[in-house]
Coordinates of C-alpha atoms in Angstrom, one line a residue:
Chain A
X581 CA 0.0 0.0 0.0
X582 CA 2.7 2.5 1.0
X583 CA 4.4 1.5 -2.2
X584 CA 1.5 2.5 -4.4
X585 CA 1.1 5.7 -2.4
X586 CA 4.7 6.4 -3.2
X587 CA 4.1 5.8 -6.9
X588 CA 1.1 8.2 -6.9
X589 CA 3.2 10.8 -5.0
X590 CA 6.0 10.6 -7.6
X591 CA 3.5 10.8 -10.4
X592 CA 2.1 13.9 -8.8
X593 CA 5.5 15.5 -8.5
X594 CA 6.4 14.8 -12.2
X595 CA 2.9 16.0 -13.2
X596 CA 3.7 19.4 -11.9
X597 CA 6.7 19.6 -14.1
X598 CA 4.8 18.3 -17.1
X599 CA 2.1 20.9 -16.5
X600 CA 4.9 23.5 -16.8
X601 CA 6.1 22.1 -20.0
X602 CA 2.6 21.9 -21.3
X603 CA 2.3 25.7 -20.8
X604 CA 5.5 26.2 -22.8
X605 CA 5.0 23.6 -25.5
X606 CA 1.2 23.2 -25.7
X607 CA 0.2 26.8 -25.1
X608 CA 3.0 28.9 -26.3
X609 CA 4.3 26.7 -29.0
X610 CA 7.9 26.4 -27.9
X611 CA 9.6 23.0 -27.7
X612 CA 12.2 22.5 -25.0
X613 CA 14.4 19.5 -24.8
X614 CA 16.2 20.6 -21.7
X615 CA 13.6 21.1 -19.0
X616 CA 15.0 18.4 -16.9
X617 CA 17.8 20.9 -16.3
X618 CA 15.3 23.3 -14.7
X619 CA 14.0 20.6 -12.5
X620 CA 17.6 19.9 -11.5
X621 CA 18.2 23.5 -10.7
X622 CA 15.0 23.6 -8.6
X623 CA 15.8 20.4 -6.7
X624 CA 19.5 21.2 -6.0
X625 CA 18.8 24.8 -5.0
X626 CA 16.0 23.6 -2.7
X627 CA 18.0 20.8 -1.2
X628 CA 21.1 22.9 -0.6
X629 CA 19.1 25.7 1.0
X630 CA 17.3 23.2 3.2
X631 CA 20.5 21.4 4.2
X632 CA 22.8 24.3 4.6
X633 CA 20.5 26.5 6.6
X634 CA 18.5 23.6 8.1
X635 CA 15.5 25.5 6.6
X636 CA 12.1 23.9 6.3
X637 CA 10.8 22.8 3.0
X638 CA 8.5 25.8 2.5
X639 CA 11.6 28.0 2.4
X640 CA 13.7 25.8 0.3
X641 CA 11.1 25.1 -2.4
X642 CA 10.4 28.8 -3.2
X643 CA 14.2 29.3 -3.4
X644 CA 14.4 26.4 -5.9
X645 CA 11.6 27.9 -7.9
X646 CA 13.1 31.3 -7.9
X647 CA 16.5 29.8 -9.0
X648 CA 14.8 27.9 -11.9
X649 CA 12.8 31.0 -13.0
X650 CA 15.8 33.2 -12.8
X651 CA 18.0 30.9 -14.9
X652 CA 15.1 30.3 -17.3
X653 CA 14.4 33.9 -17.9
X654 CA 18.1 34.8 -18.2
X655 CA 18.5 32.1 -20.8
X656 CA 15.2 32.9 -22.3
X657 CA 16.0 36.5 -23.1
X658 CA 18.6 35.6 -25.8
X659 CA 17.3 32.2 -26.9
X660 CA 13.6 32.9 -27.2
X661 CA 14.4 35.2 -30.2
X662 CA 15.6 32.1 -32.0
X663 CA 13.2 30.5 -34.4
X664 CA 11.6 27.1 -33.6
X665 CA 14.3 24.5 -34.3
X666 CA 17.2 26.7 -33.0
X667 CA 15.4 27.2 -29.7
X668 CA 15.1 23.4 -29.4
X669 CA 18.8 23.0 -29.9
X670 CA 19.6 25.8 -27.4
X671 CA 17.5 24.2 -24.7
X672 CA 19.1 20.8 -25.4
X673 CA 22.4 22.4 -24.7
X674 CA 21.1 24.1 -21.5
X675 CA 19.8 20.8 -20.1
X676 CA 23.2 19.1 -20.6
X677 CA 25.1 22.1 -19.2
X678 CA 23.1 22.1 -16.0
X679 CA 23.7 18.4 -15.6
X680 CA 27.5 18.7 -16.3
X681 CA 27.8 21.6 -13.9
X682 CA 26.2 19.6 -11.2
X683 CA 28.5 16.7 -11.9
X684 CA 31.6 18.9 -11.9
X685 CA 31.3 20.9 -8.7
X686 CA 31.3 18.1 -6.2
X687 CA 32.3 20.5 -3.3
X688 CA 28.8 21.9 -3.5
X689 CA 26.5 19.4 -5.2
X690 CA 28.2 16.2 -4.3
X691 CA 29.1 15.6 -7.9
X692 CA 28.2 12.4 -9.6
X693 CA 27.9 10.6 -6.2
X694 CA 24.9 12.7 -5.5
X695 CA 23.5 14.8 -2.7
X696 CA 22.3 12.8 0.3
X697 CA 20.6 13.3 3.7
X698 CA 17.9 15.7 2.4
X699 CA 15.1 15.8 4.9
X700 CA 12.3 13.6 3.6
X701 CA 9.4 15.9 4.3
X702 CA 7.3 15.6 1.1
X703 CA 4.1 13.7 1.8
X704 CA 1.3 12.4 -0.3
X705 CA -1.4 14.9 0.9
X706 CA 1.0 17.8 0.3
X707 CA 1.8 16.7 -3.2
X708 CA -1.9 16.2 -3.9
X709 CA -2.8 19.7 -2.6
X710 CA 0.0 21.4 -4.6
X711 CA -0.9 19.4 -7.7
X712 CA -4.5 20.5 -7.5
X713 CA -3.4 24.1 -6.9
X714 CA -1.0 23.9 -9.9
X715 CA -3.8 22.6 -12.2
X716 CA -6.1 25.4 -11.0
X717 CA -3.4 28.0 -11.5
X718 CA -2.6 26.8 -15.0
X719 CA -6.2 26.6 -15.9
X720 CA -6.9 30.1 -14.6
X721 CA -3.8 31.4 -16.4
X722 CA -4.9 29.8 -19.7
X723 CA -8.4 31.3 -19.6
X724 CA -7.0 34.8 -18.7
X725 CA -5.8 37.4 -21.2
X726 CA -2.2 36.3 -20.8
X727 CA -2.9 32.7 -21.5
X728 CA -4.9 33.6 -24.5
X729 CA -2.1 35.7 -25.8
X730 CA 0.2 32.7 -25.4
X731 CA -2.1 30.6 -27.5
X732 CA -2.2 33.3 -30.1
X733 CA 1.6 33.2 -30.3
X734 CA 1.5 29.5 -30.7
X735 CA -1.1 29.8 -33.5
X736 CA 0.6 32.5 -35.5
X737 CA 3.3 34.8 -34.4
X738 CA 2.9 37.4 -37.1
X739 CA -0.9 37.6 -36.5
X740 CA -0.3 37.8 -32.8
X741 CA 2.0 40.8 -33.3
X742 CA -0.6 42.4 -35.6
X743 CA -3.2 42.3 -32.8
X744 CA -0.8 44.0 -30.5
X745 CA 0.8 41.1 -28.5
X746 CA 4.3 41.5 -27.4
X747 CA 5.5 38.2 -28.6
X748 CA 8.9 38.2 -26.9
X749 CA 7.4 39.1 -23.6
X750 CA 4.7 36.5 -24.0
X751 CA 7.3 33.8 -24.7
X752 CA 9.2 34.9 -21.6
X753 CA 6.0 34.5 -19.5
X754 CA 5.6 31.0 -20.8
X755 CA 9.2 30.2 -20.1
X756 CA 9.0 31.7 -16.5
X757 CA 5.8 29.7 -15.7
X758 CA 7.2 26.4 -17.0
X759 CA 10.5 26.9 -15.2
X760 CA 8.7 27.8 -12.0
X761 CA 6.6 24.7 -12.1
X762 CA 9.6 22.6 -13.0
X763 CA 11.5 24.1 -10.0
X764 CA 8.6 23.4 -7.7
X765 CA 8.5 19.8 -9.0
X766 CA 12.3 19.5 -8.4
X767 CA 12.0 20.8 -4.8
X768 CA 9.3 18.4 -4.0
X769 CA 11.3 15.6 -5.6
X770 CA 14.4 16.4 -3.6
X771 CA 12.4 16.3 -0.3
X772 CA 10.6 13.2 -1.3
X773 CA 13.6 11.1 -2.4
X774 CA 16.0 12.3 0.2
X775 CA 18.9 12.2 -2.2
X776 CA 19.7 13.6 -5.6
X777 CA 22.1 12.6 -8.3
X778 CA 22.8 14.3 -11.7
X779 CA 21.7 11.4 -13.9
X780 CA 18.2 11.8 -12.6
X781 CA 18.0 14.8 -14.9
X782 CA 19.3 13.5 -18.3
X783 CA 18.1 14.4 -21.7
X784 CA 16.1 11.2 -21.7
X785 CA 14.1 12.7 -18.8
X786 CA 13.4 15.9 -20.7
X787 CA 12.3 13.8 -23.7
X788 CA 10.0 11.7 -21.5
X789 CA 8.4 14.8 -20.1
X790 CA 7.8 16.5 -23.5
X791 CA 6.6 13.2 -25.0
X792 CA 4.0 13.1 -22.2
X793 CA 2.8 16.5 -23.2
X794 CA 2.7 15.6 -26.9
X795 CA 0.9 12.3 -26.3
X796 CA -1.7 14.0 -24.2
X797 CA -2.3 16.5 -26.9
X798 CA -0.6 19.9 -27.3
X799 CA -3.0 22.5 -26.2
X800 CA -5.1 20.3 -23.9
X801 CA -4.7 20.6 -20.2
X802 CA -6.9 17.6 -19.6
X803 CA -4.8 15.6 -22.1
X804 CA -1.6 16.6 -20.2
X805 CA -3.0 15.5 -16.9
X806 CA -4.4 12.2 -18.3
X807 CA -1.2 11.4 -20.1
X808 CA 1.0 12.0 -17.1
X809 CA -1.3 9.9 -14.9
X810 CA -0.9 7.1 -17.4
X811 CA 2.7 7.4 -18.6
X812 CA 4.6 8.5 -15.4
X813 CA 3.6 5.4 -13.3
X814 CA 3.9 3.2 -16.4
X815 CA 7.4 2.0 -15.5
X816 CA 6.2 0.9 -12.1
X817 CA 3.5 -1.3 -13.8
X818 CA 6.2 -2.7 -16.0
X819 CA 8.5 -3.5 -13.1
X820 CA 8.7 -7.2 -14.1
X821 CA 12.3 -8.1 -14.8
X822 CA 12.6 -7.7 -18.6
X823 CA 9.9 -5.1 -19.1
X824 CA 11.8 -2.3 -17.4
X825 CA 14.3 -2.4 -20.2
X826 CA 11.6 -2.1 -22.8
X827 CA 10.1 1.0 -21.3
X828 CA 11.5 3.5 -23.8
X829 CA 10.7 1.2 -26.6
X830 CA 7.1 1.1 -25.4
X831 CA 7.2 4.9 -25.3
X832 CA 8.4 5.0 -28.9
X833 CA 5.7 2.6 -30.0
X834 CA 3.1 4.7 -28.3
X835 CA 4.3 7.8 -30.0
X836 CA 4.2 6.1 -33.4
X837 CA 0.7 4.9 -32.7
X838 CA -0.5 8.3 -31.5
X839 CA 1.1 9.9 -34.6
X840 CA -0.7 7.5 -36.9
X841 CA -4.1 7.3 -35.2
X842 CA -4.4 10.6 -33.2
X843 CA -1.9 13.0 -34.7
X844 CA -2.8 15.7 -32.2
X845 CA -2.6 13.6 -29.1
X846 CA -5.1 11.7 -26.9
X847 CA -7.2 14.8 -26.4
X848 CA -6.1 17.0 -29.4
X849 CA -6.8 20.5 -28.1
X850 CA -10.1 19.7 -26.4
X851 CA -10.7 20.0 -22.8
X852 CA -12.8 17.8 -20.5
X853 CA -15.4 20.0 -19.0
X854 CA -18.7 19.4 -17.2
X855 CA -20.4 21.2 -20.1
X856 CA -18.6 19.0 -22.6
X857 CA -19.6 15.8 -20.9
X858 CA -23.2 17.0 -20.8
X859 CA -23.1 17.9 -24.5
X860 CA -21.5 14.5 -25.2
X861 CA -24.3 12.6 -23.5
X862 CA -26.9 14.9 -25.1
X863 CA -25.6 14.2 -28.5
X864 CA -25.3 10.5 -27.8
X865 CA -28.6 9.8 -26.1
X866 CA -30.6 13.0 -26.4
X867 CA -30.9 13.0 -30.1
X868 CA -33.2 10.0 -30.3
X869 CA -35.5 11.5 -27.6
X870 CA -35.5 14.9 -29.3
X871 CA -36.0 13.4 -32.7
X872 CA -38.9 11.3 -31.4
X873 CA -40.7 14.4 -30.1
X874 CA -39.8 16.7 -32.9
X875 CA -40.6 14.6 -35.9
Chain B
X280 CA -17.5 61.1 -32.5
X281 CA -15.3 59.9 -35.2
X282 CA -12.1 58.3 -34.1
X283 CA -10.9 57.7 -37.6
X284 CA -7.3 58.6 -38.2
X285 CA -5.6 60.8 -40.7
X286 CA -2.5 59.2 -42.2
X287 CA 0.3 61.0 -43.7
X288 CA 3.1 59.0 -45.4
X289 CA 6.2 61.1 -46.1
X290 CA 8.9 60.1 -48.5
X291 CA 8.7 56.5 -47.4
X292 CA 11.4 54.3 -48.8
X293 CA 12.3 50.6 -48.3
X294 CA 15.4 49.1 -49.9
X295 CA 16.0 45.3 -50.1
X296 CA 19.6 45.0 -51.2
X297 CA 19.6 46.6 -54.6
X298 CA 15.9 46.8 -55.0
X299 CA 13.8 49.8 -54.0
X300 CA 10.6 48.0 -53.1
X301 CA 9.0 51.3 -52.0
X302 CA 10.6 54.3 -53.6
X303 CA 10.1 57.7 -51.9
X304 CA 6.3 57.4 -51.6
X305 CA 4.3 60.2 -50.1
X306 CA 0.5 60.0 -49.7
X307 CA -2.2 61.5 -47.6
X308 CA -5.3 59.7 -46.3
X309 CA -8.1 61.7 -44.9
X310 CA -10.0 60.5 -41.8
X311 CA -12.9 58.2 -42.5
X312 CA -11.8 57.7 -46.1
X313 CA -11.7 54.4 -48.0
X314 CA -8.4 54.8 -49.7
X315 CA -7.4 52.4 -52.5
X316 CA -3.9 51.3 -53.3
X317 CA -3.6 49.5 -56.6
X318 CA -0.7 48.4 -58.8
X319 CA 0.7 45.4 -60.6
X320 CA 2.2 42.5 -58.6
X321 CA 5.5 43.6 -57.0
X322 CA 4.6 47.2 -57.1
X323 CA 5.3 47.5 -53.3
X324 CA 1.8 47.6 -52.0
X325 CA 2.2 45.0 -49.3
X326 CA 5.6 46.3 -48.4
X327 CA 3.9 49.6 -47.8
X328 CA 1.6 47.9 -45.3
X329 CA 4.5 46.2 -43.6
X330 CA 6.2 49.5 -43.3
X331 CA 3.1 51.1 -41.8
X332 CA 2.6 48.3 -39.3
X333 CA 6.2 48.2 -38.3
X334 CA 7.1 44.7 -39.6
X335 CA 9.8 46.5 -41.7
X336 CA 11.7 49.5 -40.7
X337 CA 11.8 52.0 -43.5
X338 CA 15.2 52.9 -45.0
X339 CA 14.0 56.5 -45.2
X340 CA 10.9 58.6 -44.5
X341 CA 8.2 58.3 -41.9
X342 CA 4.5 57.6 -41.3
X343 CA 2.4 59.9 -39.3
X344 CA -1.0 58.8 -37.9
X345 CA -3.0 61.7 -36.5
X346 CA 0.1 63.7 -36.6
X347 CA 2.1 61.3 -34.5
X348 CA 5.1 59.5 -35.8
X349 CA 4.7 55.7 -35.7
X350 CA 7.8 54.8 -37.7
X351 CA 10.4 53.0 -35.6
X352 CA 7.9 51.7 -33.0
X353 CA 7.6 47.9 -32.6
X354 CA 4.7 46.1 -34.4
X355 CA 2.8 45.4 -31.3
X356 CA 3.0 49.0 -30.1
X357 CA 1.7 50.2 -33.4
X358 CA -1.1 47.7 -33.3
X359 CA -2.0 48.8 -29.8
X360 CA -2.1 52.4 -31.0
X361 CA -5.1 51.4 -33.1
X362 CA -3.7 50.3 -36.4
X363 CA -5.2 46.9 -37.4
X364 CA -4.6 44.9 -40.5
X365 CA -5.5 41.8 -42.4
X366 CA -3.1 39.7 -44.4
X367 CA -3.0 38.8 -48.1
X368 CA -2.7 35.1 -47.2
X369 CA -5.2 34.7 -44.3
X370 CA -3.5 34.5 -40.9
X371 CA -6.2 33.4 -38.4
X372 CA -5.5 31.6 -35.2
X373 CA -6.5 28.4 -37.0
X374 CA -7.1 26.0 -34.1
X375 CA -9.2 28.6 -32.2
X376 CA -12.9 29.1 -32.7
X377 CA -14.2 32.3 -34.4
X378 CA -15.3 33.6 -31.0
X379 CA -11.9 33.0 -29.5
X380 CA -10.2 34.7 -32.4
X381 CA -12.1 37.8 -31.8
X382 CA -11.9 37.7 -28.0
X383 CA -8.1 37.2 -28.2
X384 CA -7.8 40.4 -30.3
X385 CA -9.5 42.4 -27.5
X386 CA -6.4 41.9 -25.4
X387 CA -5.2 45.5 -25.4
X388 CA -8.3 46.8 -23.7
X389 CA -8.4 44.1 -21.0
X390 CA -7.0 45.9 -18.0
X391 CA -6.5 43.2 -15.4
X392 CA -2.9 42.2 -14.7
X393 CA -1.3 38.8 -14.6
X394 CA -2.0 38.2 -10.9
X395 CA -5.6 39.4 -11.1
X396 CA -6.1 37.0 -14.1
X397 CA -4.7 34.0 -12.3
X398 CA -6.5 34.7 -9.0
X399 CA -9.9 35.4 -10.7
X400 CA -10.6 38.7 -9.0
X401 CA -14.0 40.4 -9.6
X402 CA -12.2 42.6 -12.1
X403 CA -11.3 39.5 -14.1
X404 CA -14.9 38.5 -14.4
X405 CA -16.0 42.1 -15.2
X406 CA -13.5 42.5 -18.0
X407 CA -14.0 39.1 -19.4
X408 CA -17.8 39.5 -19.6
X409 CA -17.3 42.9 -21.3
X410 CA -15.0 41.6 -24.0
X411 CA -17.2 38.5 -24.6
X412 CA -20.2 40.8 -25.1
X413 CA -18.1 42.9 -27.5
X414 CA -16.9 40.0 -29.4
X415 CA -20.5 38.7 -29.8
X416 CA -21.6 42.1 -31.0
X417 CA -18.9 42.3 -33.6
X418 CA -19.6 38.7 -34.9
X419 CA -23.4 39.5 -34.9
X420 CA -22.9 42.7 -36.8
X421 CA -21.0 40.9 -39.6
X422 CA -23.2 37.8 -39.7
X423 CA -20.7 35.3 -38.3
X424 CA -22.3 34.6 -35.0
X425 CA -23.9 31.5 -36.4
X426 CA -20.5 29.9 -36.7
X427 CA -18.9 31.4 -33.6
X428 CA -18.0 28.1 -32.0
X429 CA -16.5 26.6 -35.1
X430 CA -12.7 26.3 -35.5
X431 CA -11.7 29.2 -37.8
X432 CA -9.7 26.8 -40.1
X433 CA -13.0 25.0 -40.9
X434 CA -14.8 28.0 -42.3
X435 CA -15.2 28.6 -46.0
X436 CA -12.8 31.0 -47.5
X437 CA -15.0 34.0 -47.7
X438 CA -16.0 33.7 -44.1
X439 CA -12.3 33.4 -43.1
X440 CA -11.6 36.7 -44.8
X441 CA -14.6 38.3 -42.9
X442 CA -13.4 36.8 -39.6
X443 CA -10.0 38.3 -40.2
X444 CA -11.6 41.7 -40.6
X445 CA -13.7 41.0 -37.5
X446 CA -10.6 40.2 -35.5
X447 CA -9.1 43.5 -36.7
X448 CA -12.2 45.4 -35.7
X449 CA -12.0 43.9 -32.2
X450 CA -9.0 46.1 -31.6
X451 CA -11.1 49.2 -31.9
X452 CA -8.8 50.4 -34.8
X453 CA -8.8 54.0 -36.0
X454 CA -7.0 52.8 -39.1
X455 CA -7.7 49.5 -40.9
X456 CA -5.4 48.1 -43.5
X457 CA -7.0 45.5 -45.8
X458 CA -4.6 43.5 -47.9
X459 CA -6.5 42.1 -50.9
X460 CA -9.7 41.2 -49.0
X461 CA -11.4 40.1 -52.2
X462 CA -8.6 37.7 -53.3
X463 CA -10.0 34.4 -54.3
X464 CA -13.6 35.6 -54.1
X465 CA -16.1 35.2 -57.0
X466 CA -18.0 38.2 -58.4
X467 CA -21.0 37.7 -56.1
X468 CA -18.8 37.6 -53.0
X469 CA -16.8 40.6 -54.2
X470 CA -20.0 42.7 -54.6
X471 CA -21.1 41.7 -51.1
X472 CA -17.7 42.7 -49.8
X473 CA -18.0 46.2 -51.3
X474 CA -21.1 46.8 -49.2
X475 CA -19.4 45.2 -46.2
X476 CA -16.4 47.4 -46.3
X477 CA -18.6 50.5 -46.5
X478 CA -20.7 49.2 -43.6
X479 CA -17.7 48.7 -41.4
X480 CA -16.3 52.2 -42.2
X481 CA -19.6 53.8 -41.3
X482 CA -20.4 51.6 -38.3
X483 CA -16.9 51.5 -36.7
X484 CA -15.7 54.9 -37.8
X485 CA -12.4 53.8 -39.2
X486 CA -10.1 55.0 -42.0
X487 CA -9.5 52.2 -44.4
X488 CA -6.6 51.6 -46.7
X489 CA -7.3 48.9 -49.2
X490 CA -5.1 47.0 -51.5
X491 CA -7.0 45.2 -54.2
X492 CA -6.7 43.8 -57.7
X493 CA -10.5 43.8 -58.4
X494 CA -10.9 47.0 -60.2
X495 CA -14.7 47.0 -60.0
X496 CA -14.4 46.9 -56.2
X497 CA -11.8 49.6 -56.0
X498 CA -13.6 51.9 -58.4
X499 CA -16.9 51.4 -56.6
X500 CA -15.9 52.1 -53.0
X501 CA -12.7 54.1 -52.9
X502 CA -12.9 57.8 -52.1
X503 CA -9.3 58.2 -53.3
X504 CA -6.9 55.9 -55.1
X505 CA -3.1 55.7 -55.3
X506 CA -1.5 53.8 -58.1
X507 CA 1.9 52.1 -57.6
X508 CA 4.2 50.7 -60.1
X509 CA 7.7 49.4 -59.4
X510 CA 7.7 51.0 -55.9
X511 CA 6.9 54.4 -57.2
X512 CA 3.7 56.3 -57.1
X513 CA 2.3 56.7 -60.6
X514 CA -0.8 58.7 -59.9
X515 CA -3.4 59.5 -57.3
X516 CA -6.9 60.9 -57.3
X517 CA -10.5 59.8 -57.5
X518 CA -11.7 56.8 -59.4
X519 CA -12.6 58.8 -62.5
X520 CA -9.3 60.7 -62.6
X521 CA -7.4 57.4 -62.3
X522 CA -9.4 55.7 -65.0
X523 CA -8.7 58.6 -67.4
X524 CA -5.1 59.0 -66.5
X525 CA -3.2 57.9 -69.6
X526 CA -0.1 56.9 -67.7
X527 CA -2.1 54.5 -65.5
X528 CA -4.0 53.1 -68.4
X529 CA -0.7 52.4 -70.1
X530 CA 1.1 50.9 -67.1
X531 CA -1.7 49.0 -65.5
X532 CA -5.1 48.8 -67.3
X533 CA -3.5 48.3 -70.7
X534 CA -3.5 50.6 -73.7
X535 CA -6.9 51.2 -75.2
X536 CA -7.0 51.3 -79.0

């Protein structure tokens, strides 16, 4: 039982990061292959603050988030001007640089051997609450003016500019939110695991996170949540001896299937809403009744 | 209470390498006018629009709107100053519904800040309700309300053109730049468009600059016309004056035997 609660907790922690990437990729149209780097910054800053100053988690985590946002924005200012593919390459580099930096300053980060003895204070209820708050925050953001502007940038930058949107600033907002959420996720992760090591944050991790967003459907918050609920705990379900090795293959196969059968992801850009469910059932079952009365 | 803008283009020049796409053009547009810009392909008409909207920086010259210099400002600042445009090749937010397209374009007048938006303060609801009503009114006034929840990419071509104009109108423009609004339309649709452009000028009190190849449309609705050829201004005046200008006839309409 505790094992499965652990799985759910970890799923929740990663989901927060995936929500962040969804804001950047799904709702601002920027692909990043290096967001594991921002999770790493968040987790290491948080862990170091907590350890060095014996500070409680609620001080460490905001520090981690602030660190991730700061680095994200500083890197974003020059790189967000790059067009599509070049931005991807830049983020790829950033992710690797962060990992290498952590590996090569063992005095501070513990290097490749990792950082241990972080107080394990992340609990399941806490993650659940933060997760819900993050979903609400992202949802509120997306339905506000700033979220809509981001979606406009995703759809067509030239047109977005023509209706008066500051595209550079909008991209920076997307970057800041995604880095903040990644930092938050990293902080929770540090305090859940109790130890950190650089290979937790490889490019493979970044790919995994962005794949989750794409499989869920770029531009669908519901899709992102569903996909992370399914894909993040997947390796735990596949924990029989040989299956673990085949996890990434399964991911690949899934991607291929989604591309063939649902090119825009599980949910496309649709959202699950009470209204939508109502309409679905009305269309399914209401038509006959209406038809019967009407005709 | 006309808020239509007066435009003064002075000596505007844009050089791409060795080519003068726009060559020392000067023109005046009176407030509330429908001003036509015609000329063969490559005459520099769209470049002129890109210079006005700040997508290109002019090599020389300036653009004044209501006496204020807008040259050198960034495109989004110019747009927020009330200069809206449509594109030759339609640029809608394809995956968004018609309604969302128009609501998004209202962004400049929405006054709540980031935090107020994310925390859903009463101001958020007030502002959102207001722009939703406005978007609905615009779509109703141009007969697109029936399709308001359809994805804009699924609309027929003529309606996409209309929606692009609706999106521009949502910005409360004082100057509206229409880049070939009748492109790809048949004769019937073009005739309707003429009435439509007049209707939006009267209803929304905007100055309109119009690039078009359909001569019938231009001659019918434009109060004044400028003719471009190879980046230079060939002639300007009313429809009759242009039609009778021998230079224009030779360069553009063809020589009449």
